[in-house]
mmCIF file with all atom_site columns, C-alpha atoms in Angstrom:
data_model
loop_
_atom_site.group_PDB
_atom_site.id
_atom_site.type_symbol
_atom_site.label_atom_id
_atom_site.label_alt_id
_atom_site.label_comp_id
_atom_site.label_asym_id
_atom_site.label_entity_id
_atom_site.label_seq_id
_atom_site.pdbx_PDB_ins_code
_atom_site.Cartn_x
_atom_site.Cartn_y
_atom_site.Cartn_z
_atom_site.occupancy
_atom_site.B_iso_or_equiv
_atom_site.pdbx_formal_charge
_atom_site.auth_seq_id
_atom_site.auth_comp_id
_atom_site.auth_asym_id
_atom_site.auth_atom_id
_atom_site.pdbx_PDB_model_num
ATOM 1   C CA . MET G 1 1   ? 0.000   0.000  0.000   1.00 0.00 ? 1163 MET G CA 1
ATOM 2   C CA . THR G 1 2   ? 1.261   3.450  -0.884  1.00 0.00 ? 1164 THR G CA 1
ATOM 3   C CA . ASP G 1 3   ? 1.187   5.480  2.321   1.00 0.00 ? 1165 ASP G CA 1
ATOM 4   C CA . ASN G 1 4   ? 2.858   8.879  2.625   1.00 0.00 ? 1166 ASN G CA 1
ATOM 5   C CA . GLU G 1 5   ? 1.588   9.806  6.089   1.00 0.00 ? 1167 GLU G CA 1
ATOM 6   C CA . ARG G 1 6   ? 5.003   9.590  7.786   1.00 0.00 ? 1168 ARG G CA 1
ATOM 7   C CA . TYR G 1 7   ? 6.609   11.640 4.985   1.00 0.00 ? 1169 TYR G CA 1
ATOM 8   C CA . ILE G 1 8   ? 3.971   14.413 5.248   1.00 0.00 ? 1170 ILE G CA 1
ATOM 9   C CA . PHE G 1 9   ? 4.082   14.364 9.054   1.00 0.00 ? 1171 PHE G CA 1
ATOM 10  C CA . ASN G 1 10  ? 7.878   14.750 9.046   1.00 0.00 ? 1172 ASN G CA 1
ATOM 11  C CA . LYS G 1 11  ? 7.748   17.644 6.558   1.00 0.00 ? 1173 LYS G CA 1
ATOM 12  C CA . VAL G 1 12  ? 5.100   19.506 8.582   1.00 0.00 ? 1174 VAL G CA 1
ATOM 13  C CA . ALA G 1 13  ? 6.841   18.787 11.904  1.00 0.00 ? 1175 ALA G CA 1
ATOM 14  C CA . ALA G 1 14  ? 10.224  19.971 10.603  1.00 0.00 ? 1176 ALA G CA 1
ATOM 15  C CA . ALA G 1 15  ? 8.751   23.246 9.339   1.00 0.00 ? 1177 ALA G CA 1
ATOM 16  C CA . LEU G 1 16  ? 6.881   23.893 12.593  1.00 0.00 ? 1178 LEU G CA 1
ATOM 17  C CA . CYS G 1 17  ? 9.903   23.057 14.778  1.00 0.00 ? 1179 CYS G CA 1
ATOM 18  C CA . LYS G 1 18  ? 11.956  25.498 12.713  1.00 0.00 ? 1180 LYS G CA 1
ATOM 19  C CA . GLU G 1 19  ? 9.409   28.276 13.329  1.00 0.00 ? 1181 GLU G CA 1
ATOM 20  C CA . TYR G 1 20  ? 8.507   27.575 16.978  1.00 0.00 ? 1182 TYR G CA 1
ATOM 21  C CA . ASP G 1 21  ? 10.850  26.976 19.898  1.00 0.00 ? 1183 ASP G CA 1
ATOM 22  C CA . VAL G 1 22  ? 8.139   25.150 21.814  1.00 0.00 ? 1184 VAL G CA 1
ATOM 23  C CA . ILE G 1 23  ? 5.396   23.250 19.998  1.00 0.00 ? 1185 ILE G CA 1
ATOM 24  C CA . TYR G 1 24  ? 3.737   19.859 20.535  1.00 0.00 ? 1186 TYR G CA 1
ATOM 25  C CA . ILE G 1 25  ? 3.236   17.877 17.319  1.00 0.00 ? 1187 ILE G CA 1
ATOM 26  C CA . THR G 1 26  ? 1.639   14.448 17.164  1.00 0.00 ? 1188 THR G CA 1
ATOM 27  C CA . ASP G 1 27  ? 0.500   11.972 14.538  1.00 0.00 ? 1189 ASP G CA 1
ATOM 28  C CA . THR G 1 28  ? -2.458  10.846 16.633  1.00 0.00 ? 1190 THR G CA 1
ATOM 29  C CA . GLU G 1 29  ? -5.858  12.303 17.392  1.00 0.00 ? 1191 GLU G CA 1
ATOM 30  C CA . ILE G 1 30  ? -5.914  14.763 20.282  1.00 0.00 ? 1192 ILE G CA 1
ATOM 31  C CA . THR G 1 31  ? -9.048  13.687 22.150  1.00 0.00 ? 1193 THR G CA 1
ATOM 32  C CA . ASP G 1 32  ? -8.693  15.862 25.246  1.00 0.00 ? 1194 ASP G CA 1
ATOM 33  C CA . THR G 1 33  ? -7.068  19.157 26.149  1.00 0.00 ? 1195 THR G CA 1
ATOM 34  C CA . PRO G 1 34  ? -3.426  18.885 25.025  1.00 0.00 ? 1196 PRO G CA 1
ATOM 35  C CA . SER G 1 35  ? -0.795  18.700 27.760  1.00 0.00 ? 1197 SER G CA 1
ATOM 36  C CA . LYS G 1 36  ? 1.390   21.280 25.944  1.00 0.00 ? 1198 LYS G CA 1
ATOM 37  C CA . PHE G 1 37  ? 0.627   24.317 23.780  1.00 0.00 ? 1199 PHE G CA 1
ATOM 38  C CA . PRO G 1 38  ? 0.532   25.153 21.000  1.00 0.00 ? 1200 PRO G CA 1
ATOM 39  C CA . ALA G 1 39  ? -0.396  21.683 19.816  1.00 0.00 ? 1201 ALA G CA 1
ATOM 40  C CA . VAL G 1 40  ? -0.757  20.293 16.299  1.00 0.00 ? 1202 VAL G CA 1
ATOM 41  C CA . SER G 1 41  ? -2.123  16.945 15.169  1.00 0.00 ? 1203 SER G CA 1
ATOM 42  C CA . VAL G 1 42  ? -1.334  15.704 11.642  1.00 0.00 ? 1204 VAL G CA 1
ATOM 43  C CA . ILE G 1 43  ? -3.340  12.643 10.591  1.00 0.00 ? 1205 ILE G CA 1
ATOM 44  C CA . MET G 1 44  ? -4.074  10.971 7.277   1.00 0.00 ? 1206 MET G CA 1
ATOM 45  C CA . THR G 1 45  ? -7.814  10.360 7.319   1.00 0.00 ? 1207 THR G CA 1
ATOM 46  C CA . ASN G 1 46  ? -8.239  8.681  3.942   1.00 0.00 ? 1208 ASN G CA 1
ATOM 47  C CA . ASN G 1 47  ? -6.085  6.851  1.401   1.00 0.00 ? 1209 ASN G CA 1
ATOM 48  C CA . THR G 1 48  ? -7.638  5.620  -1.830  1.00 0.00 ? 1210 THR G CA 1
ATOM 49  C CA . ILE G 1 49  ? -6.101  4.206  -4.992  1.00 0.00 ? 1211 ILE G CA 1
ATOM 50  C CA . THR G 1 50  ? -6.293  6.165  -8.202  1.00 0.00 ? 1212 THR G CA 1
ATOM 51  C CA . SER G 1 51  ? -7.342  3.198  -10.340 1.00 0.00 ? 1213 SER G CA 1
ATOM 52  C CA . ARG G 1 52  ? -6.259  4.874  -13.561 1.00 0.00 ? 1214 ARG G CA 1
ATOM 53  C CA . TYR G 1 53  ? -2.618  4.482  -12.493 1.00 0.00 ? 1215 TYR G CA 1
ATOM 54  C CA . VAL G 1 54  ? -2.659  0.882  -11.211 1.00 0.00 ? 1216 VAL G CA 1
ATOM 55  C CA . THR G 1 55  ? -0.267  -1.298 -13.204 1.00 0.00 ? 1217 THR G CA 1
ATOM 56  C CA . PHE G 1 56  ? -1.061  -4.698 -14.722 1.00 0.00 ? 1218 PHE G CA 1
ATOM 57  C CA . GLU G 1 57  ? 0.699   -6.180 -11.675 1.00 0.00 ? 1219 GLU G CA 1
ATOM 58  C CA . LYS G 1 58  ? -1.809  -4.273 -9.473  1.00 0.00 ? 1220 LYS G CA 1
ATOM 59  C CA . THR G 1 59  ? 0.913   -1.961 -8.134  1.00 0.00 ? 1221 THR G CA 1
ATOM 60  C CA . GLU G 1 60  ? -0.370  1.239  -6.545  1.00 0.00 ? 1222 GLU G CA 1
ATOM 61  C CA . ASN G 1 61  ? 1.523   4.080  -8.168  1.00 0.00 ? 1223 ASN G CA 1
ATOM 62  C CA . VAL G 1 62  ? -0.774  6.995  -7.327  1.00 0.00 ? 1224 VAL G CA 1
ATOM 63  C CA . VAL G 1 63  ? -3.107  7.468  -4.373  1.00 0.00 ? 1225 VAL G CA 1
ATOM 64  C CA . ASN G 1 64  ? -5.465  10.156 -3.167  1.00 0.00 ? 1226 ASN G CA 1
ATOM 65  C CA . GLU G 1 65  ? -4.709  11.035 0.438   1.00 0.00 ? 1227 GLU G CA 1
ATOM 66  C CA . GLU G 1 66  ? -6.647  13.273 2.784   1.00 0.00 ? 1228 GLU G CA 1
ATOM 67  C CA . TYR G 1 67  ? -5.103  14.871 5.855   1.00 0.00 ? 1229 TYR G CA 1
ATOM 68  C CA . LYS G 1 68  ? -6.654  16.457 8.920   1.00 0.00 ? 1230 LYS G CA 1
ATOM 69  C CA . ILE G 1 69  ? -4.576  19.114 10.664  1.00 0.00 ? 1231 ILE G CA 1
ATOM 70  C CA . GLU G 1 70  ? -5.866  20.129 14.089  1.00 0.00 ? 1232 GLU G CA 1
ATOM 71  C CA . ILE G 1 71  ? -4.308  23.115 15.859  1.00 0.00 ? 1233 ILE G CA 1
ATOM 72  C CA . PHE G 1 72  ? -4.763  24.147 19.512  1.00 0.00 ? 1234 PHE G CA 1
ATOM 73  C CA . SER G 1 73  ? -3.653  27.287 21.364  1.00 0.00 ? 1235 SER G CA 1
ATOM 74  C CA . ASN G 1 74  ? -4.201  28.422 24.934  1.00 0.00 ? 1236 ASN G CA 1
ATOM 75  C CA . LEU G 1 75  ? -3.178  32.061 24.487  1.00 0.00 ? 1237 LEU G CA 1
ATOM 76  C CA . SER G 1 76  ? -5.816  34.458 25.801  1.00 0.00 ? 1238 SER G CA 1
ATOM 77  C CA . ASP G 1 77  ? -7.407  37.702 24.576  1.00 0.00 ? 1239 ASP G CA 1
ATOM 78  C CA . GLY G 1 78  ? -7.752  36.566 20.967  1.00 0.00 ? 1240 GLY G CA 1
ATOM 79  C CA . TYR G 1 79  ? -4.052  35.804 20.616  1.00 0.00 ? 1241 TYR G CA 1
ATOM 80  C CA . GLY G 1 80  ? -4.814  32.090 20.450  1.00 0.00 ? 1242 GLY G CA 1
ATOM 81  C CA . LYS G 1 81  ? -6.697  32.656 17.219  1.00 0.00 ? 1243 LYS G CA 1
ATOM 82  C CA . ASP G 1 82  ? -3.721  34.614 15.836  1.00 0.00 ? 1244 ASP G CA 1
ATOM 83  C CA . GLU G 1 83  ? -1.258  31.922 16.907  1.00 0.00 ? 1245 GLU G CA 1
ATOM 84  C CA . ILE G 1 84  ? -3.375  29.253 15.225  1.00 0.00 ? 1246 ILE G CA 1
ATOM 85  C CA . LYS G 1 85  ? -3.509  31.237 11.993  1.00 0.00 ? 1247 LYS G CA 1
ATOM 86  C CA . ASP G 1 86  ? 0.278   31.684 12.047  1.00 0.00 ? 1248 ASP G CA 1
ATOM 87  C CA . ILE G 1 87  ? 0.759   27.942 12.547  1.00 0.00 ? 1249 ILE G CA 1
ATOM 88  C CA . LEU G 1 88  ? -1.736  27.211 9.782   1.00 0.00 ? 1250 LEU G CA 1
ATOM 89  C CA . GLU G 1 89  ? 0.201   29.506 7.456   1.00 0.00 ? 1251 GLU G CA 1
ATOM 90  C CA . THR G 1 90  ? 3.336   27.383 8.010   1.00 0.00 ? 1252 THR G CA 1
ATOM 91  C CA . VAL G 1 91  ? 1.383   24.133 7.552   1.00 0.00 ? 1253 VAL G CA 1
ATOM 92  C CA . ASN G 1 92  ? -0.267  25.516 4.431   1.00 0.00 ? 1254 ASN G CA 1
ATOM 93  C CA . ALA G 1 93  ? 3.126   26.403 2.907   1.00 0.00 ? 1255 ALA G CA 1
ATOM 94  C CA . VAL G 1 94  ? 4.343   22.825 3.405   1.00 0.00 ? 1256 VAL G CA 1
ATOM 95  C CA . MET G 1 95  ? 1.162   21.275 2.075   1.00 0.00 ? 1257 MET G CA 1
ATOM 96  C CA . THR G 1 96  ? 1.129   23.609 -0.936  1.00 0.00 ? 1258 THR G CA 1
ATOM 97  C CA . ASP G 1 97  ? 4.724   22.602 -1.679  1.00 0.00 ? 1259 ASP G CA 1
ATOM 98  C CA . GLU G 1 98  ? 3.463   19.006 -1.719  1.00 0.00 ? 1260 GLU G CA 1
ATOM 99  C CA . ASN G 1 99  ? 0.721   20.015 -4.207  1.00 0.00 ? 1261 ASN G CA 1
ATOM 100 C CA . ALA G 1 100 ? -2.043  19.581 -1.643  1.00 0.00 ? 1262 ALA G CA 1
ATOM 101 C CA . LEU G 1 101 ? -5.357  21.365 -1.951  1.00 0.00 ? 1263 LEU G CA 1
ATOM 102 C CA . ARG G 1 102 ? -6.878  22.788 1.247   1.00 0.00 ? 1264 ARG G CA 1
ATOM 103 C CA . THR G 1 103 ? -10.510 21.660 1.252   1.00 0.00 ? 1265 THR G CA 1
ATOM 104 C CA . PHE G 1 104 ? -11.569 22.870 4.705   1.00 0.00 ? 1266 PHE G CA 1
ATOM 105 C CA . SER G 1 105 ? -10.403 25.346 7.345   1.00 0.00 ? 1267 SER G CA 1
ATOM 106 C CA . GLU G 1 106 ? -12.648 26.355 10.195  1.00 0.00 ? 1268 GLU G CA 1
ATOM 107 C CA . PRO G 1 107 ? -12.497 27.246 13.882  1.00 0.00 ? 1269 PRO G CA 1
ATOM 108 C CA . ILE G 1 108 ? -14.038 24.475 15.979  1.00 0.00 ? 1270 ILE G CA 1
ATOM 109 C CA . PHE G 1 109 ? -15.860 24.763 19.295  1.00 0.00 ? 1271 PHE G CA 1
ATOM 110 C CA . ASN G 1 110 ? -13.748 23.452 22.138  1.00 0.00 ? 1272 ASN G CA 1
ATOM 111 C CA . ALA G 1 111 ? -15.216 22.170 25.413  1.00 0.00 ? 1273 ALA G CA 1
ATOM 112 C CA . ASP G 1 112 ? -12.585 24.159 27.321  1.00 0.00 ? 1274 ASP G CA 1
ATOM 113 C CA . PRO G 1 113 ? -13.298 27.815 26.405  1.00 0.00 ? 1275 PRO G CA 1
ATOM 114 C CA . SER G 1 114 ? -9.733  28.848 27.331  1.00 0.00 ? 1276 SER G CA 1
ATOM 115 C CA . VAL G 1 115 ? -8.447  26.811 24.366  1.00 0.00 ? 1277 VAL G CA 1
ATOM 116 C CA . SER G 1 116 ? -8.774  27.932 20.737  1.00 0.00 ? 1278 SER G CA 1
ATOM 117 C CA . ARG G 1 117 ? -8.993  25.203 18.119  1.00 0.00 ? 1279 ARG G CA 1
ATOM 118 C CA . ARG G 1 118 ? -9.060  24.984 14.321  1.00 0.00 ? 1280 ARG G CA 1
ATOM 119 C CA . ILE G 1 119 ? -9.235  22.114 11.840  1.00 0.00 ? 1281 ILE G CA 1
ATOM 120 C CA . ALA G 1 120 ? -7.903  22.209 8.284   1.00 0.00 ? 1282 ALA G CA 1
ATOM 121 C CA . ARG G 1 121 ? -8.245  19.422 5.756   1.00 0.00 ? 1283 ARG G CA 1
ATOM 122 C CA . TYR G 1 122 ? -6.111  18.802 2.693   1.00 0.00 ? 1284 TYR G CA 1
ATOM 123 C CA . ARG G 1 123 ? -6.405  16.496 -0.296  1.00 0.00 ? 1285 ARG G CA 1
ATOM 124 C CA . ILE G 1 124 ? -3.358  15.433 -2.260  1.00 0.00 ? 1286 ILE G CA 1
ATOM 125 C CA . THR G 1 125 ? -2.690  13.046 -5.095  1.00 0.00 ? 1287 THR G CA 1
ATOM 126 C CA . GLN G 1 126 ? 0.582   11.367 -4.174  1.00 0.00 ? 1288 GLN G CA 1
ATOM 127 C CA . THR G 1 127 ? 2.983   9.107  -5.934  1.00 0.00 ? 1289 THR G CA 1
ATOM 128 C CA . LYS G 1 128 ? 4.815   6.427  -4.033  1.00 0.00 ? 1290 LYS G CA 1
ATOM 129 C CA . GLN G 1 129 ? 7.737   7.919  -2.071  1.00 0.00 ? 1291 GLN G CA 1
ATOM 130 C CA . GLU G 1 130 ? 11.114  6.234  -2.426  1.00 0.00 ? 1292 GLU G CA 1
ATOM 131 C CA . GLU G 1 131 ? 12.170  4.391  0.729   1.00 0.00 ? 1293 GLU G CA 1
#
């Protein structure tokens, strides 16, 4: 199976670590209030074969992948929203470099009102990455 999740995660994480001295980045769902802030979750949510590019040997050469990027900030007085947008700008630059299309970006209600949260979704047609 062609799966580029680790590759995309590493690219996003490297860019964010370069921009932020302190940032929590995970490749798993954040189901509760993060233990560190700002926090970013990068997860592939879908991976489907592009049947047009399957070889006679049934090799997957091209897949459509969808990614969910979830960003959390605990800065107060509206600064959390600004921090999230700055982080999203960095993520967006990486994803655009990978020819991804942003299909969704919206602030999300968070149970803890002191935490700002936003989800962005990207779709990308990927070729198999060399090992």
